[in-house]
Amino acid sequence: MSRSKPIAIVSGVAVAAVLLGVVSYTATRPASPGAAGSSSVAEVSADPSAGVYAELEAYARRDASDKLALGRADAPVVLIEYADFKCGYCGKFARDTEPVLIEKYVDSGTLRIEWRNFPIFGEESEAVARASWAAGQQGRFWEFHKAAYAEGAKEKGFGKDRIAALAKEAGVPDAARFAKDSEGAAARAAVRADQEQGYSLGATSTPSFLINGRPIAGAQPLETFTETIEAAAKAAKASKAPKTAEPTDGATKPGSDSAR
């Protein structure tokens, strides 16, 4: 199996990750084209039932103008995905799990999905990450996302001509603008910002997720995501529920001796 490119994590990130209780994720190893005996589920070391960390919950941007996000900005639950378009397990999540989450939770207003480009597989990963951002500038990020994660897409590579073909498939209207944006400083800065956010939480592989501050690593089964989303939605609802006021000093509680 192919291994992800080693990542030089900025100084202090590892310490911060330990302080937040986030386990360093086991490297995701998508199978090489034609490899036999590969597993369809990523190896993981992060416990999906791990606790929720307020510091990590703050990573959600909740920006209504974010072109790489799906769902209401004020949704009670935010799923952040750090992913690479060359990652086989990311593709599995995109094809098998994400559509179910969108239909069940995004469409009902419960869930918001925020994408973070986290390219770790070299120059093509960087190029397609910038291209996805460029497609988003024309309102076609999720269509590009679907095309890039289609079965067999990553095996064709993400060279310049292939990226242009994906943009056409995604319905990006202005090809010249797309090509220019893909190589521009804004695209590079946007991808770098996403990477740095991933580094800051200690992610070292793809896919990595945060769901309202709860870390999940790898293409986990659908049930892991549904259970986590529903627990987060329940917690969010409880936190907004009005609390019953306690009686002030001197007041009597129903059923107490002084009230009889």
mmCIF file of C-alpha atoms in Angstrom:
data_model
loop_
_atom_site.group_PDB
_atom_site.id
_atom_site.type_symbol
_atom_site.label_atom_id
_atom_site.label_comp_id
_atom_site.label_asym_id
_atom_site.label_seq_id
_atom_site.Cartn_x
_atom_site.Cartn_y
_atom_site.Cartn_z
ATOM 1 C CA MET A 1 0.000 0.000 0.000
ATOM 2 C CA SER A 2 1.166 3.557 -0.642
ATOM 3 C CA ARG A 3 2.083 5.715 2.305
ATOM 4 C CA SER A 4 1.173 9.348 2.834
ATOM 5 C CA LYS A 5 3.916 11.934 2.457
ATOM 6 C CA PRO A 6 5.478 12.819 5.838
ATOM 7 C CA ILE A 7 4.218 16.126 7.144
ATOM 8 C CA ALA A 8 6.385 18.577 9.052
ATOM 9 C CA ILE A 9 4.070 19.787 11.790
ATOM 10 C CA VAL A 10 4.675 23.311 13.026
ATOM 11 C CA SER A 11 6.324 23.804 16.409
ATOM 12 C CA GLY A 12 4.023 23.375 19.361
ATOM 13 C CA VAL A 13 1.266 21.485 17.512
ATOM 14 C CA ALA A 14 2.065 18.116 19.073
ATOM 15 C CA VAL A 15 1.995 19.659 22.550
ATOM 16 C CA ALA A 16 -1.321 21.367 21.815
ATOM 17 C CA ALA A 17 -2.795 18.107 20.543
ATOM 18 C CA VAL A 18 -1.833 16.323 23.763
ATOM 19 C CA LEU A 19 -3.296 19.107 25.881
ATOM 20 C CA LEU A 20 -6.595 18.839 23.978
ATOM 21 C CA GLY A 21 -6.652 15.078 24.385
ATOM 22 C CA VAL A 22 -6.553 14.436 20.638
ATOM 23 C CA VAL A 23 -4.840 11.235 19.594
ATOM 24 C CA SER A 24 -2.447 11.414 16.657
ATOM 25 C CA TYR A 25 -4.164 9.648 13.793
ATOM 26 C CA THR A 26 -2.683 6.534 12.171
ATOM 27 C CA ALA A 27 -1.619 7.297 8.602
ATOM 28 C CA THR A 28 -4.318 6.450 6.077
ATOM 29 C CA ARG A 29 -2.982 4.177 3.371
ATOM 30 C CA PRO A 30 -5.165 4.068 0.244
ATOM 31 C CA ALA A 31 -4.473 1.014 -1.903
ATOM 32 C CA SER A 32 -2.380 1.417 -5.019
ATOM 33 C CA PRO A 33 -4.303 0.920 -8.274
ATOM 34 C CA GLY A 34 -4.890 -2.785 -8.726
ATOM 35 C CA ALA A 35 -3.572 -3.722 -5.292
ATOM 36 C CA ALA A 36 -5.039 -6.959 -4.002
ATOM 37 C CA GLY A 37 -6.391 -7.583 -0.551
ATOM 38 C CA SER A 38 -6.805 -3.926 0.376
ATOM 39 C CA SER A 39 -9.284 -3.050 3.084
ATOM 40 C CA SER A 40 -12.143 -0.656 2.418
ATOM 41 C CA VAL A 41 -11.969 0.762 5.928
ATOM 42 C CA ALA A 42 -9.139 2.987 7.080
ATOM 43 C CA GLU A 43 -6.890 2.047 9.969
ATOM 44 C CA VAL A 44 -7.621 4.380 12.849
ATOM 45 C CA SER A 45 -6.275 5.113 16.300
ATOM 46 C CA ALA A 46 -8.692 7.834 17.388
ATOM 47 C CA ASP A 47 -11.635 6.591 19.439
ATOM 48 C CA PRO A 48 -14.928 7.716 17.811
ATOM 49 C CA SER A 49 -16.459 7.813 21.303
ATOM 50 C CA ALA A 50 -13.815 10.246 22.553
ATOM 51 C CA GLY A 51 -14.973 13.340 24.384
ATOM 52 C CA VAL A 52 -15.920 16.707 23.007
ATOM 53 C CA TYR A 53 -13.364 19.499 23.300
ATOM 54 C CA ALA A 54 -14.528 23.114 23.323
ATOM 55 C CA GLU A 55 -11.222 24.210 21.785
ATOM 56 C CA LEU A 56 -11.874 22.004 18.769
ATOM 57 C CA GLU A 57 -15.518 23.016 18.442
ATOM 58 C CA ALA A 58 -14.266 26.539 17.761
ATOM 59 C CA TYR A 59 -12.659 25.328 14.502
ATOM 60 C CA ALA A 60 -16.046 25.555 12.769
ATOM 61 C CA ARG A 61 -16.144 28.743 10.698
ATOM 62 C CA ARG A 62 -19.931 28.979 10.287
ATOM 63 C CA ASP A 63 -19.430 31.485 7.483
ATOM 64 C CA ALA A 64 -22.587 31.785 5.397
ATOM 65 C CA SER A 65 -20.478 32.859 2.396
ATOM 66 C CA ASP A 66 -18.197 29.807 2.574
ATOM 67 C CA LYS A 67 -18.370 28.241 -0.883
ATOM 68 C CA LEU A 68 -16.837 24.994 0.363
ATOM 69 C CA ALA A 69 -19.558 24.351 2.937
ATOM 70 C CA LEU A 70 -22.977 22.752 2.735
ATOM 71 C CA GLY A 71 -25.934 23.435 5.024
ATOM 72 C CA ARG A 72 -27.158 26.215 7.273
ATOM 73 C CA ALA A 73 -24.510 28.319 8.995
ATOM 74 C CA ASP A 74 -26.567 28.127 12.198
ATOM 75 C CA ALA A 75 -27.090 24.350 12.086
ATOM 76 C CA PRO A 76 -26.713 22.829 15.571
ATOM 77 C CA VAL A 77 -24.060 20.372 14.365
ATOM 78 C CA VAL A 78 -21.000 21.078 12.211
ATOM 79 C CA LEU A 79 -18.971 18.283 10.630
ATOM 80 C CA ILE A 80 -15.539 19.446 9.458
ATOM 81 C CA GLU A 81 -13.715 17.148 7.056
ATOM 82 C CA TYR A 82 -9.975 17.366 6.405
ATOM 83 C CA ALA A 83 -9.396 15.440 3.190
ATOM 84 C CA ASP A 84 -7.256 14.851 0.111
ATOM 85 C CA PHE A 85 -8.735 14.110 -3.313
ATOM 86 C CA LYS A 86 -6.092 11.400 -3.863
ATOM 87 C CA CYS A 87 -7.103 9.609 -0.661
ATOM 88 C CA GLY A 88 -9.009 6.383 -1.349
ATOM 89 C CA TYR A 89 -10.746 6.391 2.017
ATOM 90 C CA CYS A 90 -11.855 9.989 1.513
ATOM 91 C CA GLY A 91 -13.453 8.850 -1.740
ATOM 92 C CA LYS A 92 -15.195 6.014 0.060
ATOM 93 C CA PHE A 93 -16.655 8.457 2.581
ATOM 94 C CA ALA A 94 -17.719 10.831 -0.215
ATOM 95 C CA ARG A 95 -19.484 8.102 -2.178
ATOM 96 C CA ASP A 96 -20.935 5.873 0.532
ATOM 97 C CA THR A 97 -21.470 7.917 3.678
ATOM 98 C CA GLU A 98 -21.696 11.623 2.916
ATOM 99 C CA PRO A 99 -24.767 11.409 0.631
ATOM 100 C CA VAL A 100 -26.685 9.676 3.433
ATOM 101 C CA LEU A 101 -25.654 12.346 5.937
ATOM 102 C CA ILE A 102 -26.708 15.090 3.533
ATOM 103 C CA GLU A 103 -30.140 13.572 2.931
ATOM 104 C CA LYS A 104 -30.755 12.733 6.575
ATOM 105 C CA TYR A 105 -29.221 15.690 8.399
ATOM 106 C CA VAL A 106 -28.144 18.544 6.095
ATOM 107 C CA ASP A 107 -31.469 18.734 4.275
ATOM 108 C CA SER A 108 -33.316 18.859 7.600
ATOM 109 C CA GLY A 109 -31.152 21.716 8.901
ATOM 110 C CA THR A 110 -29.473 19.639 11.617
ATOM 111 C CA LEU A 111 -26.015 19.375 10.041
ATOM 112 C CA ARG A 112 -23.562 21.647 8.282
ATOM 113 C CA ILE A 113 -20.570 20.156 6.454
ATOM 114 C CA GLU A 114 -17.438 22.272 6.134
ATOM 115 C CA TRP A 115 -14.684 21.085 3.799
ATOM 116 C CA ARG A 116 -10.998 21.632 4.509
ATOM 117 C CA ASN A 117 -8.411 20.895 1.817
ATOM 118 C CA PHE A 118 -5.690 18.805 3.458
ATOM 119 C CA PRO A 119 -3.444 17.646 0.583
ATOM 120 C CA ILE A 120 -0.768 15.209 1.765
ATOM 121 C CA PHE A 121 -0.020 13.141 -1.329
ATOM 122 C CA GLY A 122 2.249 15.514 -3.234
ATOM 123 C CA GLU A 123 1.975 17.976 -6.089
ATOM 124 C CA GLU A 124 -1.160 16.524 -7.693
ATOM 125 C CA SER A 125 -2.926 16.677 -4.340
ATOM 126 C CA GLU A 126 -1.995 20.341 -4.039
ATOM 127 C CA ALA A 127 -3.127 21.048 -7.605
ATOM 128 C CA VAL A 128 -6.533 19.411 -7.295
ATOM 129 C CA ALA A 129 -7.079 21.053 -3.902
ATOM 130 C CA ARG A 130 -6.548 24.478 -5.479
ATOM 131 C CA ALA A 131 -8.789 23.457 -8.369
ATOM 132 C CA SER A 132 -11.601 22.507 -5.996
ATOM 133 C CA TRP A 133 -11.338 25.943 -4.404
ATOM 134 C CA ALA A 134 -11.397 27.569 -7.845
ATOM 135 C CA ALA A 135 -14.518 25.593 -8.769
ATOM 136 C CA GLY A 136 -16.083 26.837 -5.561
ATOM 137 C CA GLN A 137 -15.545 30.439 -6.624
ATOM 138 C CA GLN A 138 -18.001 29.737 -9.429
ATOM 139 C CA GLY A 139 -20.438 27.908 -7.183
ATOM 140 C CA ARG A 140 -19.456 24.404 -8.354
ATOM 141 C CA PHE A 141 -17.331 23.044 -5.504
ATOM 142 C CA TRP A 142 -19.639 20.172 -4.561
ATOM 143 C CA GLU A 143 -20.096 19.178 -8.206
ATOM 144 C CA PHE A 144 -16.298 19.150 -8.609
ATOM 145 C CA HIS A 145 -16.014 17.211 -5.341
ATOM 146 C CA LYS A 146 -18.402 14.563 -6.684
ATOM 147 C CA ALA A 147 -16.546 14.263 -9.994
ATOM 148 C CA ALA A 148 -13.109 14.049 -8.338
ATOM 149 C CA TYR A 149 -14.312 11.366 -5.922
ATOM 150 C CA ALA A 150 -16.171 9.262 -8.484
ATOM 151 C CA GLU A 151 -15.232 5.587 -8.577
ATOM 152 C CA GLY A 152 -11.921 5.259 -10.418
ATOM 153 C CA ALA A 153 -11.302 9.019 -10.674
ATOM 154 C CA LYS A 154 -8.137 9.155 -8.600
ATOM 155 C CA GLU A 155 -6.600 6.318 -10.608
ATOM 156 C CA LYS A 156 -6.655 8.629 -13.644
ATOM 157 C CA GLY A 157 -4.529 11.148 -11.781
ATOM 158 C CA PHE A 158 -4.968 14.881 -11.383
ATOM 159 C CA GLY A 159 -2.761 16.356 -14.061
ATOM 160 C CA LYS A 160 -3.626 19.660 -15.718
ATOM 161 C CA ASP A 161 -5.741 18.173 -18.507
ATOM 162 C CA ARG A 162 -7.547 15.846 -16.117
ATOM 163 C CA ILE A 163 -8.387 18.713 -13.762
ATOM 164 C CA ALA A 164 -9.779 20.715 -16.684
ATOM 165 C CA ALA A 165 -11.926 17.722 -17.647
ATOM 166 C CA LEU A 166 -13.242 17.444 -14.077
ATOM 167 C CA ALA A 167 -14.139 21.133 -14.084
ATOM 168 C CA LYS A 168 -16.079 20.634 -17.321
ATOM 169 C CA GLU A 169 -17.838 17.603 -15.852
ATOM 170 C CA ALA A 170 -18.704 19.659 -12.778
ATOM 171 C CA GLY A 171 -20.266 22.367 -14.915
ATOM 172 C CA VAL A 172 -17.797 25.139 -14.059
ATOM 173 C CA PRO A 173 -19.000 27.860 -16.455
ATOM 174 C CA ASP A 174 -15.829 29.901 -17.065
ATOM 175 C CA ALA A 175 -12.918 27.597 -17.905
ATOM 176 C CA ALA A 176 -10.417 30.420 -18.372
ATOM 177 C CA ARG A 177 -11.221 31.924 -14.990
ATOM 178 C CA PHE A 178 -11.069 28.474 -13.409
ATOM 179 C CA ALA A 179 -7.575 27.851 -14.804
ATOM 180 C CA LYS A 180 -6.367 31.250 -13.631
ATOM 181 C CA ASP A 181 -7.912 30.927 -10.182
ATOM 182 C CA SER A 182 -6.466 27.434 -9.723
ATOM 183 C CA GLU A 183 -2.928 28.803 -10.017
ATOM 184 C CA GLY A 184 -3.558 32.084 -8.225
ATOM 185 C CA ALA A 185 -2.304 33.343 -4.883
ATOM 186 C CA ALA A 186 -5.793 33.277 -3.357
ATOM 187 C CA ALA A 187 -6.186 29.546 -4.021
ATOM 188 C CA ARG A 188 -2.773 28.810 -2.557
ATOM 189 C CA ALA A 189 -3.533 30.884 0.535
ATOM 190 C CA ALA A 190 -6.918 29.192 1.041
ATOM 191 C CA VAL A 191 -5.425 25.701 0.820
ATOM 192 C CA ARG A 192 -2.578 26.687 3.129
ATOM 193 C CA ALA A 193 -5.056 28.043 5.711
ATOM 194 C CA ASP A 194 -6.962 24.754 5.666
ATOM 195 C CA GLN A 195 -3.727 22.785 6.049
ATOM 196 C CA GLU A 196 -2.574 24.887 8.959
ATOM 197 C CA GLN A 197 -5.876 24.379 10.735
ATOM 198 C CA GLY A 198 -5.508 20.631 10.293
ATOM 199 C CA TYR A 199 -1.964 20.739 11.617
ATOM 200 C CA SER A 200 -3.077 22.740 14.636
ATOM 201 C CA LEU A 201 -5.435 19.991 15.788
ATOM 202 C CA GLY A 202 -2.805 17.305 15.252
ATOM 203 C CA ALA A 203 -4.236 15.634 12.133
ATOM 204 C CA THR A 204 -1.616 13.672 10.198
ATOM 205 C CA SER A 205 -3.790 11.644 7.822
ATOM 206 C CA THR A 206 -6.965 11.733 5.777
ATOM 207 C CA PRO A 207 -9.842 11.675 6.226
ATOM 208 C CA SER A 208 -9.985 13.307 9.630
ATOM 209 C CA PHE A 209 -13.156 14.810 11.063
ATOM 210 C CA LEU A 210 -14.450 17.033 13.816
ATOM 211 C CA ILE A 211 -18.132 16.875 14.760
ATOM 212 C CA ASN A 212 -18.918 19.662 17.212
ATOM 213 C CA GLY A 213 -15.464 19.261 18.727
ATOM 214 C CA ARG A 214 -15.426 15.459 18.738
ATOM 215 C CA PRO A 215 -12.536 13.977 16.717
ATOM 216 C CA ILE A 216 -13.086 11.033 14.392
ATOM 217 C CA ALA A 217 -10.343 9.505 12.253
ATOM 218 C CA GLY A 218 -10.779 7.474 9.094
ATOM 219 C CA ALA A 219 -13.651 6.301 6.904
ATOM 220 C CA GLN A 220 -15.624 4.940 9.813
ATOM 221 C CA PRO A 221 -18.927 3.074 9.321
ATOM 222 C CA LEU A 222 -22.034 5.172 8.735
ATOM 223 C CA GLU A 223 -23.293 4.354 12.244
ATOM 224 C CA THR A 224 -20.297 6.094 13.810
ATOM 225 C CA PHE A 225 -21.265 9.342 12.097
ATOM 226 C CA THR A 226 -25.017 9.089 12.663
ATOM 227 C CA GLU A 227 -24.588 8.295 16.351
ATOM 228 C CA THR A 228 -22.116 11.140 16.817
ATOM 229 C CA ILE A 229 -24.277 13.647 14.923
ATOM 230 C CA GLU A 230 -27.400 12.705 16.855
ATOM 231 C CA ALA A 231 -25.552 12.922 20.179
ATOM 232 C CA ALA A 232 -24.182 16.336 19.200
ATOM 233 C CA ALA A 233 -27.618 17.556 18.119
ATOM 234 C CA LYS A 234 -29.108 16.387 21.408
ATOM 235 C CA ALA A 235 -26.371 18.139 23.387
ATOM 236 C CA ALA A 236 -26.823 21.338 21.373
ATOM 237 C CA LYS A 237 -30.558 21.291 22.021
ATOM 238 C CA ALA A 238 -30.049 20.700 25.722
ATOM 239 C CA SER A 239 -27.596 23.587 25.979
ATOM 240 C CA LYS A 240 -30.193 25.971 24.538
ATOM 241 C CA ALA A 241 -33.122 24.708 26.611
ATOM 242 C CA PRO A 242 -34.397 27.246 29.179
ATOM 243 C CA LYS A 243 -33.368 26.352 32.688
ATOM 244 C CA THR A 244 -35.890 26.286 35.553
ATOM 245 C CA ALA A 245 -35.131 29.097 37.946
ATOM 246 C CA GLU A 246 -34.290 28.127 41.486
ATOM 247 C CA PRO A 247 -36.408 29.745 44.231
ATOM 248 C CA THR A 248 -34.827 32.860 45.708
ATOM 249 C CA ASP A 249 -33.876 33.046 49.375
ATOM 250 C CA GLY A 250 -36.938 33.040 51.603
ATOM 251 C CA ALA A 251 -39.176 31.480 48.969
ATOM 252 C CA THR A 252 -40.754 28.141 49.687
ATOM 253 C CA LYS A 253 -40.555 25.118 47.416
ATOM 254 C CA PRO A 254 -43.748 23.153 46.711
ATOM 255 C CA GLY A 255 -43.931 20.145 48.990
ATOM 256 C CA SER A 256 -41.573 21.557 51.635
ATOM 257 C CA ASP A 257 -42.587 21.637 55.297
ATOM 258 C CA SER A 258 -42.932 25.417 55.265
ATOM 259 C CA ALA A 259 -45.318 25.253 52.329
ATOM 260 C CA ARG A 260 -47.738 22.900 54.008
#
